[in-house]
PDB file of C-alpha atoms in Angstrom:
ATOM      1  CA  UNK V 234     104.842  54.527 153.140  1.00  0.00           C
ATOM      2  CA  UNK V 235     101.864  52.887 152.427  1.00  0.00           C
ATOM      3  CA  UNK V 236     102.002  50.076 149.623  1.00  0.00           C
ATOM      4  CA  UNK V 237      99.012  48.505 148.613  1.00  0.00           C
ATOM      5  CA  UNK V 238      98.549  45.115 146.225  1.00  0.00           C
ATOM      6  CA  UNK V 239      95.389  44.146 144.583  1.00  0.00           C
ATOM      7  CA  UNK V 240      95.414  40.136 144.094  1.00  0.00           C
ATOM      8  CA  UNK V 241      92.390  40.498 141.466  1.00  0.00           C
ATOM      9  CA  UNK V 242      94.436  42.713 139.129  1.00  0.00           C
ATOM     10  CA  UNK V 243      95.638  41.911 136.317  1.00  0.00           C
ATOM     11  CA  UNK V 244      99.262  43.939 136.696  1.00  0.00           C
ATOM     12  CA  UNK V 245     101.693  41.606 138.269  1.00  0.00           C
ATOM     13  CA  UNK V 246     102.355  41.944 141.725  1.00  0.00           C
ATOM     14  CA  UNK V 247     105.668  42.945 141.306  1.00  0.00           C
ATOM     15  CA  UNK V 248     104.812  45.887 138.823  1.00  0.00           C
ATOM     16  CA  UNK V 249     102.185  47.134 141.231  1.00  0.00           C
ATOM     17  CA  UNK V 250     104.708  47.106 144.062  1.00  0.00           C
ATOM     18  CA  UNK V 251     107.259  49.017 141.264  1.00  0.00           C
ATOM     19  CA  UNK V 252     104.839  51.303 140.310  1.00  0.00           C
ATOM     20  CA  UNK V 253     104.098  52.301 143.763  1.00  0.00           C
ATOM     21  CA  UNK V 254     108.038  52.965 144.989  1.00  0.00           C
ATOM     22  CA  UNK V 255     108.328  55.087 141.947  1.00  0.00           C
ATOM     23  CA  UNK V 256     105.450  56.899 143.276  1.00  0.00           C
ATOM     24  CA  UNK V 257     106.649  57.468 146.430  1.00  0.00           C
ATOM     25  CA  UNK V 258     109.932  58.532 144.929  1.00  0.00           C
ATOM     26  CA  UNK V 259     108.322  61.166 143.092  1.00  0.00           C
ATOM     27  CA  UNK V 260     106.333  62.537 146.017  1.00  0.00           C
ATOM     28  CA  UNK V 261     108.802  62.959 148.274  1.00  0.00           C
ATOM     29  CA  UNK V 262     107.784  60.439 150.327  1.00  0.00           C
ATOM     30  CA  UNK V 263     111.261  58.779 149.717  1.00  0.00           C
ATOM     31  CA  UNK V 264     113.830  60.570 149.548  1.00  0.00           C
ATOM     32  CA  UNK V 265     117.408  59.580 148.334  1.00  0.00           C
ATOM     33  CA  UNK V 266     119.427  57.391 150.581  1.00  0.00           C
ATOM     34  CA  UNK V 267     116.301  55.907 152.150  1.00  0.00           C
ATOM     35  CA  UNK V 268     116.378  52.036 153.163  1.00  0.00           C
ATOM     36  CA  UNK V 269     113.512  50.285 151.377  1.00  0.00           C
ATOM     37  CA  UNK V 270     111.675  47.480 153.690  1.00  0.00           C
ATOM     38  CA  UNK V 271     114.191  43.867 153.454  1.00  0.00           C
ATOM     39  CA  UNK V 272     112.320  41.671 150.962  1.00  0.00           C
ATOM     40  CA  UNK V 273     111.324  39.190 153.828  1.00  0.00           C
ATOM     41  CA  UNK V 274     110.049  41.704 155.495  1.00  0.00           C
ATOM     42  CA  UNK V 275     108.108  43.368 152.513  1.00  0.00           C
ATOM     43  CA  UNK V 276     106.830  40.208 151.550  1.00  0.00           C
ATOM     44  CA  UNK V 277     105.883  39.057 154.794  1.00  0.00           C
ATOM     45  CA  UNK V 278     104.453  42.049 155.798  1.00  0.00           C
ATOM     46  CA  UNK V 279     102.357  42.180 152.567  1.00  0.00           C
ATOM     47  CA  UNK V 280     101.500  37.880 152.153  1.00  0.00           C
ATOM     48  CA  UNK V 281     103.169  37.641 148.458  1.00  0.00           C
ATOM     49  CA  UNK V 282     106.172  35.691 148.100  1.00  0.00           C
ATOM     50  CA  UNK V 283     110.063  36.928 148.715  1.00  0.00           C
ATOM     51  CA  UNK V 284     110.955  36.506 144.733  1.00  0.00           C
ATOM     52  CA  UNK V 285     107.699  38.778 143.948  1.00  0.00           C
ATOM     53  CA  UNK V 286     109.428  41.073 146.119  1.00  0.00           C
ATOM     54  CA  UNK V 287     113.005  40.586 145.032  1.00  0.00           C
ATOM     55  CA  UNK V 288     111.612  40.636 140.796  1.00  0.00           C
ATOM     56  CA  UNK V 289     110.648  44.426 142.141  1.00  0.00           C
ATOM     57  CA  UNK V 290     113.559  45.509 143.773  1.00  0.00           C
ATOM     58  CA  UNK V 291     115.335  44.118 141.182  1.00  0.00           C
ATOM     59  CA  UNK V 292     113.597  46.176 138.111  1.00  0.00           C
ATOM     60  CA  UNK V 293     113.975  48.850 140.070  1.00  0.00           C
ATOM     61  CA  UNK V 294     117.388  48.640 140.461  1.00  0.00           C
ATOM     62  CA  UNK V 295     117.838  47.860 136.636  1.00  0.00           C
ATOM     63  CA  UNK V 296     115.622  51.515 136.204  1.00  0.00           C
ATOM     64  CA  UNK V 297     117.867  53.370 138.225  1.00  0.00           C
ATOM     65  CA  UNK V 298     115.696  54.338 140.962  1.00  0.00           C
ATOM     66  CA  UNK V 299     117.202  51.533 143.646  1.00  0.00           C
ATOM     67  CA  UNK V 300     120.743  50.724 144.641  1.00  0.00           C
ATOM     68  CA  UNK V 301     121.502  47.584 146.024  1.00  0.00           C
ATOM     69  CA  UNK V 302     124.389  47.488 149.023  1.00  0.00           C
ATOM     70  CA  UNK V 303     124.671  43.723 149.461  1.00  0.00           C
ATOM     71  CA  UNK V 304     123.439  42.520 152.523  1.00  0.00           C
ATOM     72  CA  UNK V 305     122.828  46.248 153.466  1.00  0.00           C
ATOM     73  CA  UNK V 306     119.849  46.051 151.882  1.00  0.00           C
ATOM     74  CA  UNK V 307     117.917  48.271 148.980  1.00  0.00           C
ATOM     75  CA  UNK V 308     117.977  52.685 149.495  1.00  0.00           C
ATOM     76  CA  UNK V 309     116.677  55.200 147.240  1.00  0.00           C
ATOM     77  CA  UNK V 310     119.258  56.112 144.201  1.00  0.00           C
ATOM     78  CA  UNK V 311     120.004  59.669 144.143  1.00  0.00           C
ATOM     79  CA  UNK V 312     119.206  60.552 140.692  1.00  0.00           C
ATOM     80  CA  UNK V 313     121.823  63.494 140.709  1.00  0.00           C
ATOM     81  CA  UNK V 314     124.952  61.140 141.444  1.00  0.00           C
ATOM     82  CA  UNK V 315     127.309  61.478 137.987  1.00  0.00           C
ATOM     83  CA  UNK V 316     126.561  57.553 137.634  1.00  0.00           C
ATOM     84  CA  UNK V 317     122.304  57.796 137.567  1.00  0.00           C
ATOM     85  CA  UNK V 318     122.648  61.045 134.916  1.00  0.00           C
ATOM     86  CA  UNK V 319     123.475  58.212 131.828  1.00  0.00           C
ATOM     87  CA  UNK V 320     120.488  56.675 132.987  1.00  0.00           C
ATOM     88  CA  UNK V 321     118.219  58.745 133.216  1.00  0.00           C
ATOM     89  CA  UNK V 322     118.838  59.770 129.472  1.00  0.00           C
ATOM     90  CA  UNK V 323     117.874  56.104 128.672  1.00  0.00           C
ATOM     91  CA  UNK V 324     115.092  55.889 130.899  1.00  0.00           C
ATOM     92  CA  UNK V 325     113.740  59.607 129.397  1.00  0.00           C
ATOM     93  CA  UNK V 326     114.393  58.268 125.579  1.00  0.00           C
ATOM     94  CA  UNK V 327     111.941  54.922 127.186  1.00  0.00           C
ATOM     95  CA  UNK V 328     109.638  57.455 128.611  1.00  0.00           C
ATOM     96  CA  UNK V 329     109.130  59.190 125.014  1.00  0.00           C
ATOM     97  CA  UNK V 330     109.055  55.871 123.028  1.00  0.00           C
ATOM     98  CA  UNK V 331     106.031  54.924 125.299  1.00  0.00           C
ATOM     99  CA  UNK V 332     104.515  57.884 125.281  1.00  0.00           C
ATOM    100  CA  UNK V 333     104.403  57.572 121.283  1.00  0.00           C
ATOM    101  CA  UNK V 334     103.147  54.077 121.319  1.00  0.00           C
ATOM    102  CA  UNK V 335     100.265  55.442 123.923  1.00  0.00           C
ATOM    103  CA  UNK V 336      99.774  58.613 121.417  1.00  0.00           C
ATOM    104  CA  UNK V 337      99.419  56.177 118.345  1.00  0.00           C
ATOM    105  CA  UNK V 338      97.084  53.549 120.389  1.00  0.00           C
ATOM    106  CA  UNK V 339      94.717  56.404 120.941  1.00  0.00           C
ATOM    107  CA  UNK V 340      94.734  57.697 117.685  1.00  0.00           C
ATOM    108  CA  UNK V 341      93.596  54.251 116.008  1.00  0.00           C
ATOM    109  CA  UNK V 342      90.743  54.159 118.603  1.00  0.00           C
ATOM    110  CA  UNK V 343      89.861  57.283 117.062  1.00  0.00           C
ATOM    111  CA  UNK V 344      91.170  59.844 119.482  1.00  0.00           C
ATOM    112  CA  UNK V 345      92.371  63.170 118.724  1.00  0.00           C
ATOM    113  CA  UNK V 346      95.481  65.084 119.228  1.00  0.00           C
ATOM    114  CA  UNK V 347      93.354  67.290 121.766  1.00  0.00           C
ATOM    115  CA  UNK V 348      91.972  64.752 123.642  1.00  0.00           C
ATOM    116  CA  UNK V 349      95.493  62.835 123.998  1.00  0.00           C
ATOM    117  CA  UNK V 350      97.654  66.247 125.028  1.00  0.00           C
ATOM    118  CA  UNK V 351      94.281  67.052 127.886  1.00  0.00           C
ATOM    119  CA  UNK V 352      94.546  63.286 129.310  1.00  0.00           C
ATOM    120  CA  UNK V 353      98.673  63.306 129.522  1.00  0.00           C
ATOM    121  CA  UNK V 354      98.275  67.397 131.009  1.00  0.00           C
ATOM    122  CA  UNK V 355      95.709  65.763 133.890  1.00  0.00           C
ATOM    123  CA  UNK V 356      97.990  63.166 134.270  1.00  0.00           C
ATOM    124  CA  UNK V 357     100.899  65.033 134.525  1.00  0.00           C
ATOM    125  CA  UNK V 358      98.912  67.609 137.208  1.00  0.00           C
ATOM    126  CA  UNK V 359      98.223  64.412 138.658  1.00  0.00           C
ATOM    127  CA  UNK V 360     102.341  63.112 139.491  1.00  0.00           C
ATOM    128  CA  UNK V 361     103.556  66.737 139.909  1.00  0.00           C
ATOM    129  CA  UNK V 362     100.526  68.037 142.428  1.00  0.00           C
ATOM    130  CA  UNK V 363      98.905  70.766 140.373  1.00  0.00           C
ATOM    131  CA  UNK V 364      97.215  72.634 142.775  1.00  0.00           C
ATOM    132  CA  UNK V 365     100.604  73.311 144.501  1.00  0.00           C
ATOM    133  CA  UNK V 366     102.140  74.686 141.579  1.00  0.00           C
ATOM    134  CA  UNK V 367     101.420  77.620 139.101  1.00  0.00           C
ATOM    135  CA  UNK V 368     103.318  76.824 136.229  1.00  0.00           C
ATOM    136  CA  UNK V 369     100.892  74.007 135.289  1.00  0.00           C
ATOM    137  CA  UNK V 370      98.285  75.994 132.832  1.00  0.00           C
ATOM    138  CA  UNK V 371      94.882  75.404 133.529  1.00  0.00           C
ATOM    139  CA  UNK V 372      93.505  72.950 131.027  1.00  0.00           C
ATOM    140  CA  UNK V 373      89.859  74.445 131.137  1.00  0.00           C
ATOM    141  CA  UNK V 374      91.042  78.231 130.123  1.00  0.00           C
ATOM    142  CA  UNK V 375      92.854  75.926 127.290  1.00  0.00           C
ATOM    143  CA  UNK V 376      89.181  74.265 126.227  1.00  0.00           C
ATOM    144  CA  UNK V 377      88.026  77.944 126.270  1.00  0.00           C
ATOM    145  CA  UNK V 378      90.044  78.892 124.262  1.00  0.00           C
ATOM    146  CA  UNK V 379      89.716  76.032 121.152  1.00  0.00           C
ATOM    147  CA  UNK V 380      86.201  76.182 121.773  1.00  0.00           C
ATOM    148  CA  UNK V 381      85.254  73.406 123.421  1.00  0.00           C
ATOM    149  CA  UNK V 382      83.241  72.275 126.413  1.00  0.00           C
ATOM    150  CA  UNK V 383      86.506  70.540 128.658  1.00  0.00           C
ATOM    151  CA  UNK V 384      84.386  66.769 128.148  1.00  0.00           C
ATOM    152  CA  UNK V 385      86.468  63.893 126.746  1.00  0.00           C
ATOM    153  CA  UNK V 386      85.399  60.884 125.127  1.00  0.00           C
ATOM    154  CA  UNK V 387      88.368  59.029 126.318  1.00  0.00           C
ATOM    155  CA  UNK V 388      88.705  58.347 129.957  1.00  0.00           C
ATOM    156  CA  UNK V 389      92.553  57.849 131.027  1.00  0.00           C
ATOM    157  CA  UNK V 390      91.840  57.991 135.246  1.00  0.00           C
ATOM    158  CA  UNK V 391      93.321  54.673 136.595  1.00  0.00           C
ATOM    159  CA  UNK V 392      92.020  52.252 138.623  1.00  0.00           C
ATOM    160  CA  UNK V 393      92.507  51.797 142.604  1.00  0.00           C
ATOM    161  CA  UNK V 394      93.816  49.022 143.895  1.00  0.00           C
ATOM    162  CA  UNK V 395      92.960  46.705 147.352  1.00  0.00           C
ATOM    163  CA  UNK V 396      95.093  45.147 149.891  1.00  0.00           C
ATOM    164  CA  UNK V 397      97.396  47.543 152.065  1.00  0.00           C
ATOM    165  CA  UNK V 398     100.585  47.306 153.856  1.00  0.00           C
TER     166      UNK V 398
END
């Protein structure tokens, strides 16, 4: 796994490193059960300090997404154990109250219902790998089909970050 840490941004070192293992977790690329990287290690390996490391580990262990085994170190949860299915409801019910304060942001900047539900479908096509699936419906026969050209006057692509480890 490849994690890499812009200094310049303003997202907090910790979140970016978050961010990324939840990534990673989605894609496959860890799977549950997987060790994560000791935080010396990880922070050594990346030049940010141990408690930037540990703050990460330890957010993602209050998410649900980490298990800590004392000095065994941090793995992969394994979001089908009995224990994770509780939190996942709570982490799905966060999931929808942030997607409502993102829905309303965009609406007082003047953005449609359209343009909102296009920008979460790319994104979502984005985290689940659209071209390898064909259940996600293909947002320009949807543009056809209200009329419109596909352009958006709200861009939603994130930014890339720097420094790799």
């Amino acid at each position: 796994m490849i994690i890499r840490i812009d200094q310049k941004s303003e997202e907090p070192l910790y979140l970016q490193l978050r961010g990324q293992i939840i990534a990673a977790i989605a894609t496959g690329e860890l799977e549950p059960g997987a060790a994560l990287p000791s935080v010396r290690a990880l922070a050594s390996d990346l030049g940010i300090n141990l408690h930037t490391v540990n703050k990460a580990y330890a957010v993602l262990r209050d998410e649900g997404y980490v298990l800590m085994r004392g000095r065994s170190g941090a793995y992969i949860a394994d979001p089908c154990e009995d224990d994770r299915a509780d939190r996942a409801q709570i982490e799905l019910a966060k999931m929808e109250d942030g997607l409502f304060e993102l829905a309303l942001a965009h609406r007082a900047r003047g953005g449609s219902w359209g343009e909102f539900l296009e920008c979460a479908q790319r994104q979502a096509a984005r985290a689940y790998g659209a071209g390898e699936r064909s259940d996600v419906p293909d947002a320009r026969a949807a543009d056809d089909a209200r009329g419109t050209d596909g352009e958006s006057a709200v861009s939603c692509e994130p930014a890339l970050g720097g420094g790799a480890w």
